GROMACS .gro file of C-alpha atoms in nm:
model
  309
    1UNK     CA    1   5.523  -3.711  -2.717
    2UNK     CA    2   5.688  -4.044  -2.728
    3UNK     CA    3   5.631  -4.177  -2.416
    4UNK     CA    4   5.259  -4.104  -2.484
    5UNK     CA    5   5.267  -4.264  -2.855
    6UNK     CA    6   5.414  -4.585  -2.691
    7UNK     CA    7   5.103  -4.560  -2.486
    8UNK     CA    8   4.944  -4.548  -2.829
    9UNK     CA    9   5.134  -4.801  -3.057
   10UNK     CA   10   4.841  -5.063  -3.047
   11UNK     CA   11   4.554  -4.814  -3.078
   12UNK     CA   12   4.405  -4.692  -3.436
   13UNK     CA   13   4.204  -4.422  -3.341
   14UNK     CA   14   4.231  -4.197  -3.049
   15UNK     CA   15   4.021  -3.868  -2.947
   16UNK     CA   16   4.140  -3.520  -2.806
   17UNK     CA   17   3.915  -3.398  -2.559
   18UNK     CA   18   3.895  -3.065  -2.399
   19UNK     CA   19   3.757  -2.951  -2.062
   20UNK     CA   20   3.735  -2.582  -2.158
   21UNK     CA   21   3.875  -2.338  -2.477
   22UNK     CA   22   4.211  -2.313  -2.493
   23UNK     CA   23   4.328  -2.548  -2.263
   24UNK     CA   24   4.600  -2.706  -2.519
   25UNK     CA   25   4.430  -2.928  -2.734
   26UNK     CA   26   4.548  -2.798  -3.075
   27UNK     CA   27   4.939  -2.816  -2.921
   28UNK     CA   28   4.910  -3.155  -2.821
   29UNK     CA   29   4.749  -3.252  -3.164
   30UNK     CA   30   5.041  -3.093  -3.360
   31UNK     CA   31   5.289  -3.257  -3.146
   32UNK     CA   32   5.129  -3.609  -3.231
   33UNK     CA   33   5.117  -3.511  -3.605
   34UNK     CA   34   5.515  -3.432  -3.570
   35UNK     CA   35   5.534  -3.753  -3.496
   36UNK     CA   36   5.424  -3.896  -3.770
   37UNK     CA   37   5.692  -4.184  -3.938
   38UNK     CA   38   5.774  -4.132  -4.291
   39UNK     CA   39   5.530  -4.347  -4.491
   40UNK     CA   40   5.208  -4.393  -4.236
   41UNK     CA   41   4.929  -4.251  -4.327
   42UNK     CA   42   4.713  -4.112  -4.038
   43UNK     CA   43   4.355  -3.962  -4.074
   44UNK     CA   44   4.237  -3.684  -3.894
   45UNK     CA   45   3.875  -3.515  -3.833
   46UNK     CA   46   3.694  -3.265  -3.577
   47UNK     CA   47   3.402  -3.271  -3.430
   48UNK     CA   48   3.377  -2.931  -3.390
   49UNK     CA   49   3.573  -2.630  -3.551
   50UNK     CA   50   3.933  -2.632  -3.503
   51UNK     CA   51   4.247  -2.473  -3.676
   52UNK     CA   52   4.133  -2.133  -3.709
   53UNK     CA   53   4.383  -1.846  -3.615
   54UNK     CA   54   4.148  -1.674  -3.378
   55UNK     CA   55   3.841  -1.837  -3.187
   56UNK     CA   56   3.552  -1.785  -3.337
   57UNK     CA   57   3.333  -1.816  -2.982
   58UNK     CA   58   3.607  -1.624  -2.741
   59UNK     CA   59   3.814  -1.364  -3.004
   60UNK     CA   60   4.118  -1.557  -2.850
   61UNK     CA   61   4.439  -1.633  -3.062
   62UNK     CA   62   4.469  -2.021  -3.160
   63UNK     CA   63   4.755  -2.205  -3.304
   64UNK     CA   64   4.705  -2.331  -3.626
   65UNK     CA   65   4.675  -2.762  -3.732
   66UNK     CA   66   4.976  -2.835  -3.925
   67UNK     CA   67   4.970  -3.149  -4.060
   68UNK     CA   68   5.232  -3.323  -4.272
   69UNK     CA   69   5.229  -3.488  -4.620
   70UNK     CA   70   5.030  -3.760  -4.712
   71UNK     CA   71   4.762  -3.700  -4.364
   72UNK     CA   72   4.436  -3.775  -4.478
   73UNK     CA   73   4.212  -3.503  -4.368
   74UNK     CA   74   3.789  -3.507  -4.350
   75UNK     CA   75   3.651  -3.170  -4.375
   76UNK     CA   76   3.325  -2.961  -4.459
   77UNK     CA   77   3.357  -2.805  -4.842
   78UNK     CA   78   3.371  -2.456  -4.683
   79UNK     CA   79   3.688  -2.516  -4.559
   80UNK     CA   80   3.912  -2.627  -4.811
   81UNK     CA   81   3.978  -2.288  -4.929
   82UNK     CA   82   4.136  -2.192  -4.582
   83UNK     CA   83   4.390  -2.511  -4.601
   84UNK     CA   84   4.663  -2.394  -4.793
   85UNK     CA   85   4.797  -2.787  -4.835
   86UNK     CA   86   4.821  -2.927  -5.240
   87UNK     CA   87   4.483  -3.139  -5.231
   88UNK     CA   88   4.367  -3.461  -5.339
   89UNK     CA   89   3.998  -3.532  -5.316
   90UNK     CA   90   3.949  -3.907  -5.219
   91UNK     CA   91   3.543  -3.870  -5.120
   92UNK     CA   92   3.280  -3.740  -5.063
   93UNK     CA   93   3.106  -3.900  -4.760
   94UNK     CA   94   2.717  -3.716  -4.793
   95UNK     CA   95   2.743  -3.591  -4.388
   96UNK     CA   96   2.642  -3.236  -4.385
   97UNK     CA   97   2.766  -2.998  -4.167
   98UNK     CA   98   2.673  -2.643  -4.139
   99UNK     CA   99   2.994  -2.553  -4.346
  100UNK     CA  100   2.918  -2.814  -4.597
  101UNK     CA  101   2.944  -3.134  -4.684
  102UNK     CA  102   3.150  -3.339  -4.500
  103UNK     CA  103   3.511  -3.466  -4.746
  104UNK     CA  104   3.778  -3.660  -4.737
  105UNK     CA  105   4.128  -3.522  -4.881
  106UNK     CA  106   4.480  -3.640  -4.921
  107UNK     CA  107   4.685  -3.324  -4.827
  108UNK     CA  108   4.970  -3.382  -5.124
  109UNK     CA  109   5.236  -3.096  -4.897
  110UNK     CA  110   5.274  -3.016  -4.549
  111UNK     CA  111   5.099  -2.707  -4.452
  112UNK     CA  112   4.845  -2.573  -4.236
  113UNK     CA  113   4.435  -2.707  -4.251
  114UNK     CA  114   4.131  -2.587  -4.083
  115UNK     CA  115   3.877  -2.894  -3.987
  116UNK     CA  116   3.488  -2.857  -3.931
  117UNK     CA  117   3.397  -3.268  -3.928
  118UNK     CA  118   3.095  -3.440  -3.819
  119UNK     CA  119   2.858  -3.368  -3.497
  120UNK     CA  120   2.758  -3.728  -3.428
  121UNK     CA  121   2.916  -4.017  -3.304
  122UNK     CA  122   2.759  -4.253  -3.586
  123UNK     CA  123   2.894  -4.009  -3.800
  124UNK     CA  124   3.269  -3.968  -3.674
  125UNK     CA  125   3.250  -4.439  -3.701
  126UNK     CA  126   3.174  -4.384  -4.084
  127UNK     CA  127   3.464  -4.139  -4.102
  128UNK     CA  128   3.699  -4.349  -3.945
  129UNK     CA  129   3.595  -4.655  -4.114
  130UNK     CA  130   3.689  -4.434  -4.477
  131UNK     CA  131   4.041  -4.357  -4.265
  132UNK     CA  132   4.091  -4.705  -4.244
  133UNK     CA  133   4.012  -4.824  -4.582
  134UNK     CA  134   4.218  -4.549  -4.776
  135UNK     CA  135   4.525  -4.681  -4.589
  136UNK     CA  136   4.545  -4.469  -4.287
  137UNK     CA  137   4.729  -4.678  -3.955
  138UNK     CA  138   4.606  -4.414  -3.683
  139UNK     CA  139   4.287  -4.204  -3.696
  140UNK     CA  140   4.320  -3.916  -3.423
  141UNK     CA  141   3.929  -3.686  -3.380
  142UNK     CA  142   4.007  -3.316  -3.260
  143UNK     CA  143   3.737  -3.304  -2.959
  144UNK     CA  144   3.490  -3.018  -2.867
  145UNK     CA  145   3.404  -2.896  -2.550
  146UNK     CA  146   3.199  -3.126  -2.370
  147UNK     CA  147   3.191  -3.418  -2.568
  148UNK     CA  148   3.256  -3.699  -2.382
  149UNK     CA  149   3.082  -3.909  -2.612
  150UNK     CA  150   3.438  -3.898  -2.726
  151UNK     CA  151   3.491  -4.094  -2.459
  152UNK     CA  152   3.281  -4.440  -2.635
  153UNK     CA  153   3.483  -4.687  -2.752
  154UNK     CA  154   3.247  -4.724  -3.066
  155UNK     CA  155   3.456  -4.389  -3.123
  156UNK     CA  156   3.790  -4.407  -3.015
  157UNK     CA  157   4.031  -4.662  -2.839
  158UNK     CA  158   4.187  -4.378  -2.631
  159UNK     CA  159   4.149  -4.044  -2.508
  160UNK     CA  160   4.391  -3.735  -2.411
  161UNK     CA  161   4.214  -3.512  -2.190
  162UNK     CA  162   4.339  -3.172  -2.176
  163UNK     CA  163   4.296  -2.896  -1.935
  164UNK     CA  164   4.425  -2.609  -1.804
  165UNK     CA  165   4.367  -2.249  -1.650
  166UNK     CA  166   4.141  -2.143  -1.884
  167UNK     CA  167   3.849  -2.346  -1.741
  168UNK     CA  168   3.868  -2.116  -1.405
  169UNK     CA  169   4.093  -1.883  -1.270
  170UNK     CA  170   4.096  -2.104  -0.916
  171UNK     CA  171   4.318  -2.393  -0.952
  172UNK     CA  172   4.171  -2.620  -0.737
  173UNK     CA  173   3.815  -2.605  -0.909
  174UNK     CA  174   4.003  -2.705  -1.243
  175UNK     CA  175   4.142  -3.014  -1.057
  176UNK     CA  176   3.877  -3.162  -0.922
  177UNK     CA  177   3.647  -3.065  -1.198
  178UNK     CA  178   3.918  -3.207  -1.434
  179UNK     CA  179   3.961  -3.571  -1.209
  180UNK     CA  180   3.593  -3.625  -1.215
  181UNK     CA  181   3.564  -3.627  -1.557
  182UNK     CA  182   3.892  -3.899  -1.562
  183UNK     CA  183   3.712  -4.054  -1.337
  184UNK     CA  184   3.393  -4.092  -1.542
  185UNK     CA  185   3.597  -4.132  -1.893
  186UNK     CA  186   3.782  -4.465  -1.659
  187UNK     CA  187   3.524  -4.613  -1.529
  188UNK     CA  188   3.572  -4.975  -1.516
  189UNK     CA  189   3.418  -5.238  -1.733
  190UNK     CA  190   3.170  -5.456  -1.680
  191UNK     CA  191   3.231  -5.793  -1.667
  192UNK     CA  192   2.902  -5.885  -1.706
  193UNK     CA  193   2.555  -5.684  -1.816
  194UNK     CA  194   2.270  -5.680  -1.608
  195UNK     CA  195   1.956  -5.840  -1.742
  196UNK     CA  196   1.747  -5.499  -1.891
  197UNK     CA  197   1.462  -5.495  -1.648
  198UNK     CA  198   1.139  -5.318  -1.726
  199UNK     CA  199   0.963  -5.024  -1.428
  200UNK     CA  200   1.157  -4.803  -1.229
  201UNK     CA  201   1.539  -4.802  -1.153
  202UNK     CA  202   1.429  -4.787  -0.789
  203UNK     CA  203   1.225  -5.134  -0.846
  204UNK     CA  204   1.474  -5.287  -1.027
  205UNK     CA  205   1.816  -5.218  -0.768
  206UNK     CA  206   1.530  -5.280  -0.503
  207UNK     CA  207   1.480  -5.612  -0.624
  208UNK     CA  208   1.836  -5.720  -0.759
  209UNK     CA  209   2.089  -5.474  -0.643
  210UNK     CA  210   2.218  -5.396  -1.023
  211UNK     CA  211   2.086  -5.235  -1.333
  212UNK     CA  212   2.142  -5.162  -1.663
  213UNK     CA  213   2.087  -4.800  -1.806
  214UNK     CA  214   2.022  -4.732  -2.103
  215UNK     CA  215   1.990  -4.409  -2.113
  216UNK     CA  216   2.149  -4.112  -1.948
  217UNK     CA  217   2.209  -4.150  -1.549
  218UNK     CA  218   2.156  -3.850  -1.427
  219UNK     CA  219   2.113  -3.624  -1.075
  220UNK     CA  220   1.730  -3.660  -1.073
  221UNK     CA  221   1.724  -4.037  -1.075
  222UNK     CA  222   2.007  -4.120  -0.848
  223UNK     CA  223   1.960  -3.821  -0.591
  224UNK     CA  224   1.632  -3.919  -0.462
  225UNK     CA  225   1.699  -4.323  -0.432
  226UNK     CA  226   2.056  -4.261  -0.220
  227UNK     CA  227   1.841  -4.017  -0.003
  228UNK     CA  228   1.609  -4.286   0.049
  229UNK     CA  229   1.838  -4.572   0.119
  230UNK     CA  230   1.789  -4.717  -0.190
  231UNK     CA  231   2.088  -4.728  -0.382
  232UNK     CA  232   2.351  -4.933  -0.203
  233UNK     CA  233   2.578  -5.258  -0.201
  234UNK     CA  234   2.506  -5.291  -0.603
  235UNK     CA  235   2.667  -5.176  -0.936
  236UNK     CA  236   2.451  -4.929  -1.234
  237UNK     CA  237   2.573  -5.024  -1.514
  238UNK     CA  238   2.623  -4.747  -1.813
  239UNK     CA  239   2.653  -4.813  -2.215
  240UNK     CA  240   2.928  -4.562  -2.192
  241UNK     CA  241   3.094  -4.278  -2.037
  242UNK     CA  242   2.880  -4.020  -2.215
  243UNK     CA  243   2.579  -4.132  -1.991
  244UNK     CA  244   2.716  -4.082  -1.681
  245UNK     CA  245   2.574  -3.687  -1.579
  246UNK     CA  246   2.665  -3.710  -1.230
  247UNK     CA  247   2.862  -3.440  -1.018
  248UNK     CA  248   3.204  -3.560  -0.772
  249UNK     CA  249   2.975  -3.504  -0.486
  250UNK     CA  250   2.715  -3.802  -0.616
  251UNK     CA  251   2.985  -3.981  -0.760
  252UNK     CA  252   3.142  -3.984  -0.420
  253UNK     CA  253   2.813  -4.077  -0.216
  254UNK     CA  254   2.739  -4.373  -0.471
  255UNK     CA  255   3.115  -4.517  -0.351
  256UNK     CA  256   3.011  -4.441   0.017
  257UNK     CA  257   2.758  -4.639  -0.038
  258UNK     CA  258   2.952  -4.957  -0.239
  259UNK     CA  259   2.752  -4.892  -0.534
  260UNK     CA  260   2.991  -4.955  -0.807
  261UNK     CA  261   2.933  -4.778  -1.162
  262UNK     CA  262   3.049  -4.972  -1.440
  263UNK     CA  263   3.044  -4.894  -1.812
  264UNK     CA  264   2.978  -5.202  -2.136
  265UNK     CA  265   3.249  -5.062  -2.340
  266UNK     CA  266   3.489  -4.790  -2.281
  267UNK     CA  267   3.765  -4.556  -2.447
  268UNK     CA  268   4.137  -4.570  -2.252
  269UNK     CA  269   4.235  -4.226  -2.122
  270UNK     CA  270   4.613  -4.237  -2.178
  271UNK     CA  271   4.682  -3.908  -2.013
  272UNK     CA  272   4.588  -3.537  -1.845
  273UNK     CA  273   4.756  -3.264  -2.026
  274UNK     CA  274   4.784  -2.897  -1.849
  275UNK     CA  275   4.813  -2.565  -1.964
  276UNK     CA  276   4.915  -2.333  -1.632
  277UNK     CA  277   4.828  -2.039  -1.874
  278UNK     CA  278   4.524  -1.874  -1.928
  279UNK     CA  279   4.398  -1.728  -2.181
  280UNK     CA  280   4.261  -1.456  -2.016
  281UNK     CA  281   4.541  -1.329  -1.820
  282UNK     CA  282   4.632  -1.530  -1.539
  283UNK     CA  283   4.820  -1.875  -1.511
  284UNK     CA  284   4.921  -2.112  -1.226
  285UNK     CA  285   5.199  -2.159  -1.101
  286UNK     CA  286   5.355  -2.537  -1.334
  287UNK     CA  287   5.462  -2.755  -1.069
  288UNK     CA  288   5.163  -2.713  -0.795
  289UNK     CA  289   4.933  -2.716  -1.080
  290UNK     CA  290   5.136  -3.081  -1.223
  291UNK     CA  291   5.145  -3.191  -0.895
  292UNK     CA  292   4.772  -3.132  -0.800
  293UNK     CA  293   4.695  -3.309  -1.096
  294UNK     CA  294   4.872  -3.591  -1.058
  295UNK     CA  295   4.766  -3.659  -0.673
  296UNK     CA  296   4.427  -3.632  -0.834
  297UNK     CA  297   4.358  -3.873  -1.105
  298UNK     CA  298   4.563  -4.197  -1.175
  299UNK     CA  299   4.699  -4.152  -1.550
  300UNK     CA  300   4.998  -3.950  -1.635
  301UNK     CA  301   4.993  -3.581  -1.640
  302UNK     CA  302   5.178  -3.384  -1.876
  303UNK     CA  303   5.224  -3.020  -1.923
  304UNK     CA  304   5.206  -2.895  -2.303
  305UNK     CA  305   5.436  -2.598  -2.213
  306UNK     CA  306   5.703  -2.756  -2.128
  307UNK     CA  307   5.720  -3.137  -2.166
  308UNK     CA  308   5.732  -3.382  -2.420
  309UNK     CA  309   5.413  -3.574  -2.445
   0.00000   0.00000   0.00000
C-alpha cells in the first residue's frame, strides 16, 4: 500500500472502481485510510452505497468502512444514523439521493461509516471541490459496479481497478475482461483533437482518417465500418474512457487495422488489485491469478488478501 501511496503522492483525487461486487474495493479503501498521516485531512464519498455489513444486492457479508478522526465524509442524510463516528455537520449540498440529501460532515472521532453519495459526475465534482475548500489534501471516491465514468479526469486523477474471483468462475474470463477495462481506462491522451465533423462517422473517417467522437463509441457504430474496410490507418478520439463501449475483440480489430484509439483526457490507472477468493464459494490459485493478470496488463497487480498496497 505504501508503494501505491508514493504513486498517489502528487494526486489530489482518486477513484476506486470495482469490476464486480466483492472484488475487494472496501479492503483497498480501508488500507488506504489507515495510512492517512496525522494532521492530513482526507475527503471520502461514494457513487453508490457502501459500508453496510451485508450487501443489499447479493446478501453476502462485507467489511465495513473505518475512517480516522478528522476525515470529511459526504453521504446521504439517512446514512447518518448508521455512522458511529462523532459527527460535525459542515455543509448541506442540495444534491438529492433516494436516501436523502447529501451532506458533508467531519468525523470528530474514528469509527465506522456508511456511504451513499452523488450519482452523477457533475455532482461528484461539486463534492470534491467542497472537500478541497474545507481543507482536504486528498479525495477518495468509492466507485460503483460498472462506472467507468470514474476514469474521467474530470472526476479523479488516479484510478484503482479492483477485480476478483467473484466476477466469474473462470479465471481466464476474469483476466481477459479486467484487462479490457484497464486497456480502455488507460487510453493514450490525444496530442491534438480532430476538427469536429458534420455528417456520419463513415464520411468523416473516409475524408480525413480521423474523427472526434462526442458521444459513445459503440459496437453498432464501429463494427459495420470495420467490415466495410472504411476504418483503417487513422485514429478515433473520445472525450473520456467512459464513452468507449467496445469489447476486447473489436479493440483488437481496430489495432489490427492500425486505427489508434485516443482520449481527450483521462485519469491514470495506478494499479489493478485482485481478490482470489469469491464470495460465492470458489477461489483461484493466488499465484497463478496474479501472474496471469500481470501478463495481461501493463500496471502493477496487487493481491488484496496478501500484499501491501
